CSV table of C-alpha atoms in Angstrom, one decimal:
chain,number,residue,atom,x,y,z
V,62,UNK,CA,-0.5,-2.5,71.3
V,63,UNK,CA,-1.0,-1.3,67.7
V,64,UNK,CA,2.0,-1.4,65.3
V,65,UNK,CA,3.3,2.0,64.4
V,66,UNK,CA,3.7,1.1,60.7
V,67,UNK,CA,0.6,0.9,58.5
V,68,UNK,CA,-0.8,-2.6,58.1
V,69,UNK,CA,-1.5,-3.6,54.4
V,70,UNK,CA,-3.0,-6.7,53.0
V,71,UNK,CA,-2.3,-7.5,49.3
V,72,UNK,CA,-4.0,-10.3,47.5
V,73,UNK,CA,-2.3,-12.0,44.5
V,74,UNK,CA,1.0,-11.0,46.2
V,75,UNK,CA,2.9,-14.0,44.8
V,76,UNK,CA,3.7,-12.5,41.4
V,77,UNK,CA,3.2,-9.6,39.0
V,78,UNK,CA,1.6,-6.4,40.1
V,79,UNK,CA,0.9,-7.8,43.6
V,80,UNK,CA,4.6,-8.6,44.2
V,81,UNK,CA,5.7,-5.2,43.0
V,82,UNK,CA,3.2,-3.4,45.2
V,83,UNK,CA,4.3,-5.5,48.2
V,84,UNK,CA,7.9,-4.5,47.5
V,85,UNK,CA,7.1,-0.8,47.3
V,86,UNK,CA,4.9,-0.9,50.4
V,87,UNK,CA,7.7,-2.6,52.3
V,88,UNK,CA,10.1,0.1,51.1
V,89,UNK,CA,7.7,2.6,52.6
V,90,UNK,CA,7.7,0.8,55.9
V,91,UNK,CA,4.4,-1.1,55.8
V,92,UNK,CA,3.7,-4.2,57.8
V,93,UNK,CA,2.4,-6.7,55.2
V,94,UNK,CA,0.0,-9.6,55.0
V,95,UNK,CA,0.8,-11.3,51.7
V,96,UNK,CA,-2.1,-13.4,50.3
V,97,UNK,CA,-1.9,-15.8,47.4
V,98,UNK,CA,-2.6,-19.4,46.4
V,99,UNK,CA,1.0,-20.5,46.3
V,100,UNK,CA,3.1,-20.6,49.5
V,101,UNK,CA,6.4,-20.8,47.5
V,102,UNK,CA,5.6,-17.7,45.4
V,103,UNK,CA,4.6,-15.7,48.6
V,104,UNK,CA,7.9,-16.7,50.2
V,105,UNK,CA,9.8,-15.5,47.1
V,106,UNK,CA,8.0,-12.2,47.4
V,107,UNK,CA,8.9,-11.9,51.0
V,108,UNK,CA,12.5,-12.5,50.3
V,109,UNK,CA,12.5,-9.4,48.0
V,110,UNK,CA,11.1,-7.1,50.7
V,111,UNK,CA,13.0,-4.3,52.4
V,112,UNK,CA,12.0,-5.9,55.7
V,113,UNK,CA,11.0,-9.5,55.2
V,114,UNK,CA,10.5,-10.1,58.9
V,115,UNK,CA,7.6,-7.6,58.9
V,116,UNK,CA,5.6,-9.7,56.4
V,117,UNK,CA,3.2,-12.5,57.0
V,118,UNK,CA,2.7,-15.1,54.2
V,119,UNK,CA,-0.9,-16.4,54.1
V,120,UNK,CA,-1.6,-19.0,51.4
V,121,UNK,CA,-5.3,-18.8,50.7
V,122,UNK,CA,-7.8,-19.1,47.8
V,123,UNK,CA,-9.9,-15.9,48.1
V,124,UNK,CA,-12.7,-17.5,46.2
V,125,UNK,CA,-13.2,-20.0,49.1
V,126,UNK,CA,-15.2,-18.7,52.1
V,127,UNK,CA,-13.2,-20.7,54.6
V,128,UNK,CA,-10.0,-19.3,53.3
V,129,UNK,CA,-11.4,-15.8,53.5
V,130,UNK,CA,-12.3,-16.5,57.2
V,131,UNK,CA,-8.7,-17.4,57.8
V,132,UNK,CA,-7.6,-14.1,56.2
V,133,UNK,CA,-10.0,-12.1,58.5
V,134,UNK,CA,-8.7,-14.0,61.5
V,135,UNK,CA,-5.1,-13.2,60.5
V,136,UNK,CA,-5.9,-9.5,60.3
V,137,UNK,CA,-7.5,-9.6,63.7
V,138,UNK,CA,-4.1,-10.3,65.1
V,139,UNK,CA,-3.1,-6.8,64.1
V,140,UNK,CA,-6.3,-5.2,65.5
V,141,UNK,CA,-6.6,-2.9,62.5
V,142,UNK,CA,-6.1,-2.7,58.8
V,143,UNK,CA,-4.9,0.5,57.0
V,144,UNK,CA,-4.8,-0.7,53.4
V,145,UNK,CA,-6.6,-3.5,51.5
V,146,UNK,CA,-5.3,-4.1,48.0
V,147,UNK,CA,-7.7,-6.4,46.0
V,148,UNK,CA,-5.2,-7.3,43.4
V,149,UNK,CA,-5.7,-11.0,42.7
V,150,UNK,CA,-7.3,-11.8,39.4
V,151,UNK,CA,-7.6,-14.3,36.6
V,152,UNK,CA,-8.1,-13.9,32.9
V,153,UNK,CA,-9.5,-16.1,30.1
V,154,UNK,CA,-9.0,-14.9,26.5
V,155,UNK,CA,-11.2,-16.5,23.9
V,156,UNK,CA,-14.2,-15.8,21.7
V,157,UNK,CA,-17.4,-16.0,23.7
V,158,UNK,CA,-18.3,-19.2,21.8
V,159,UNK,CA,-15.2,-20.8,23.2
V,160,UNK,CA,-15.5,-19.5,26.8
V,161,UNK,CA,-17.0,-22.3,28.9
V,162,UNK,CA,-19.1,-21.9,32.1
V,163,UNK,CA,-16.2,-22.9,34.3
V,164,UNK,CA,-13.8,-20.2,32.9
V,165,UNK,CA,-16.5,-17.5,33.3
V,166,UNK,CA,-17.4,-18.7,36.8
V,167,UNK,CA,-13.7,-18.6,37.8
V,168,UNK,CA,-13.3,-15.0,36.5
V,169,UNK,CA,-16.4,-13.9,38.3
V,170,UNK,CA,-15.5,-15.6,41.6
V,171,UNK,CA,-11.9,-14.2,41.6
V,172,UNK,CA,-12.3,-10.8,40.0
V,173,UNK,CA,-15.5,-9.5,41.5
V,174,UNK,CA,-17.2,-11.8,44.1
V,175,UNK,CA,-14.0,-12.3,46.2
V,176,UNK,CA,-13.1,-8.6,46.4
V,177,UNK,CA,-16.8,-7.9,47.3
V,178,UNK,CA,-16.8,-10.5,50.1
V,179,UNK,CA,-13.3,-9.7,51.4
V,180,UNK,CA,-14.0,-6.0,51.6
V,181,UNK,CA,-17.3,-6.6,53.4
V,182,UNK,CA,-15.6,-9.0,55.9
V,183,UNK,CA,-12.6,-6.7,56.6
V,184,UNK,CA,-14.6,-3.5,57.0
V,185,UNK,CA,-14.6,-3.7,60.9
V,186,UNK,CA,-10.8,-3.7,60.8
V,187,UNK,CA,-10.5,-1.0,58.1
V,188,UNK,CA,-12.7,1.3,60.2
V,189,UNK,CA,-10.1,1.1,62.9
V,190,UNK,CA,-7.3,2.0,60.5
V,191,UNK,CA,-5.4,5.2,60.1
V,192,UNK,CA,-6.6,6.9,56.9
V,193,UNK,CA,-7.8,3.5,55.7
V,194,UNK,CA,-8.1,2.8,52.0
V,195,UNK,CA,-9.2,0.1,49.7
V,196,UNK,CA,-7.5,-0.3,46.3
V,197,UNK,CA,-9.2,-2.4,43.7
V,198,UNK,CA,-6.9,-3.4,40.8
V,199,UNK,CA,-8.9,-3.0,37.6
V,200,UNK,CA,-7.7,-2.9,34.0
V,201,UNK,CA,-7.9,-0.9,30.9
V,202,UNK,CA,-10.3,-3.7,29.9
V,203,UNK,CA,-12.7,-2.3,32.5
V,204,UNK,CA,-12.9,0.9,30.5
V,205,UNK,CA,-12.5,-0.4,26.9
V,206,UNK,CA,-13.9,-3.8,26.0
V,207,UNK,CA,-12.0,-5.8,23.3
V,208,UNK,CA,-13.1,-8.9,21.3
V,209,UNK,CA,-12.0,-12.1,22.9
V,210,UNK,CA,-11.9,-10.4,26.3
V,211,UNK,CA,-15.7,-10.0,26.8
V,212,UNK,CA,-15.9,-12.1,30.0
V,213,UNK,CA,-12.8,-10.6,31.6
V,214,UNK,CA,-14.0,-7.1,30.7
V,215,UNK,CA,-17.4,-7.8,32.2
V,216,UNK,CA,-15.7,-8.6,35.5
V,217,UNK,CA,-13.5,-5.5,35.5
V,218,UNK,CA,-16.4,-3.2,34.5
V,219,UNK,CA,-18.2,-4.8,37.5
V,220,UNK,CA,-15.2,-4.1,39.8
V,221,UNK,CA,-15.2,-0.5,38.7
V,222,UNK,CA,-18.9,-0.2,39.6
V,223,UNK,CA,-18.2,-1.8,42.9
V,224,UNK,CA,-15.4,0.7,43.6
V,225,UNK,CA,-17.6,3.7,42.7
V,226,UNK,CA,-20.4,2.5,44.9
V,227,UNK,CA,-18.1,1.7,47.8
V,228,UNK,CA,-16.4,5.1,47.5
V,229,UNK,CA,-19.7,6.9,48.2
V,230,UNK,CA,-20.9,4.4,50.8
V,231,UNK,CA,-17.8,4.4,52.8
V,232,UNK,CA,-16.9,8.1,52.7
V,233,UNK,CA,-18.8,8.8,55.9
V,234,UNK,CA,-16.6,6.2,57.6
V,235,UNK,CA,-13.4,7.9,56.4
V,236,UNK,CA,-12.5,5.0,54.2
V,237,UNK,CA,-11.1,5.9,50.8
V,238,UNK,CA,-11.6,3.7,47.7
V,239,UNK,CA,-9.3,3.7,44.6
V,240,UNK,CA,-10.0,1.9,41.4
V,241,UNK,CA,-6.6,1.5,39.6
V,242,UNK,CA,-6.7,0.6,35.9
V,243,UNK,CA,-3.2,0.0,34.6
V,244,UNK,CA,-2.5,-0.6,30.9
V,245,UNK,CA,-0.4,-3.6,29.8
V,246,UNK,CA,2.1,-4.6,32.4
V,247,UNK,CA,4.9,-7.1,32.0
V,248,UNK,CA,3.5,-10.0,34.0
V,249,UNK,CA,3.3,-13.8,33.5
V,250,UNK,CA,-0.2,-13.4,32.0
V,251,UNK,CA,0.8,-10.8,29.4
V,252,UNK,CA,2.4,-13.3,27.0
V,253,UNK,CA,-0.8,-15.2,26.8
V,254,UNK,CA,-2.8,-12.5,25.1
V,255,UNK,CA,-0.5,-9.8,23.6
V,256,UNK,CA,-1.2,-11.1,20.1
V,257,UNK,CA,-4.9,-10.7,20.6
V,258,UNK,CA,-4.9,-7.0,21.4
V,259,UNK,CA,-3.1,-5.5,18.4
V,260,UNK,CA,-5.6,-6.5,15.7
V,261,UNK,CA,-8.5,-4.8,17.5
V,262,UNK,CA,-6.7,-1.7,18.9
V,263,UNK,CA,-8.5,1.4,17.7
């Protein structure tokens, strides 16, 4: 039997925007699947929900194929998915000359390759959803590229392109796609790069 409340999966749900989205979705009655790398952080998010009992904490690294398979398996327990929020992301702020291959590969894997793969693998469940929607969390850096953010901006520009393409491709299936590009938000990552933005703001 399908749950009456919408089923929503949020990646990066252990902190920041992901946590706040989970709290708001819970307030609106959603059944939640909270995904993140840290079990303790996910549990802290669940404690803040309007209905903690309706949330499942699933510690997983979305850049790992085996972990993504576990996410897909967890969603199959609900038989459908109404909302997929690809929120998880990483950022490296440095001049390009100081940005190593590992940092760039981590941003690419987390910010664009994982949302691509997770969306692809969850499409069968999204097609069973009620007014299903995919929300890809972008950034102002996906619209305006700043010095010292070139690698991060490249991944968010790519995520915006992925969203535009998916919107057209999935429209015949009744699946909506939203690319959300918030400006600066007060998260743990903000303190690491606030001082870099002001000198280049135009």
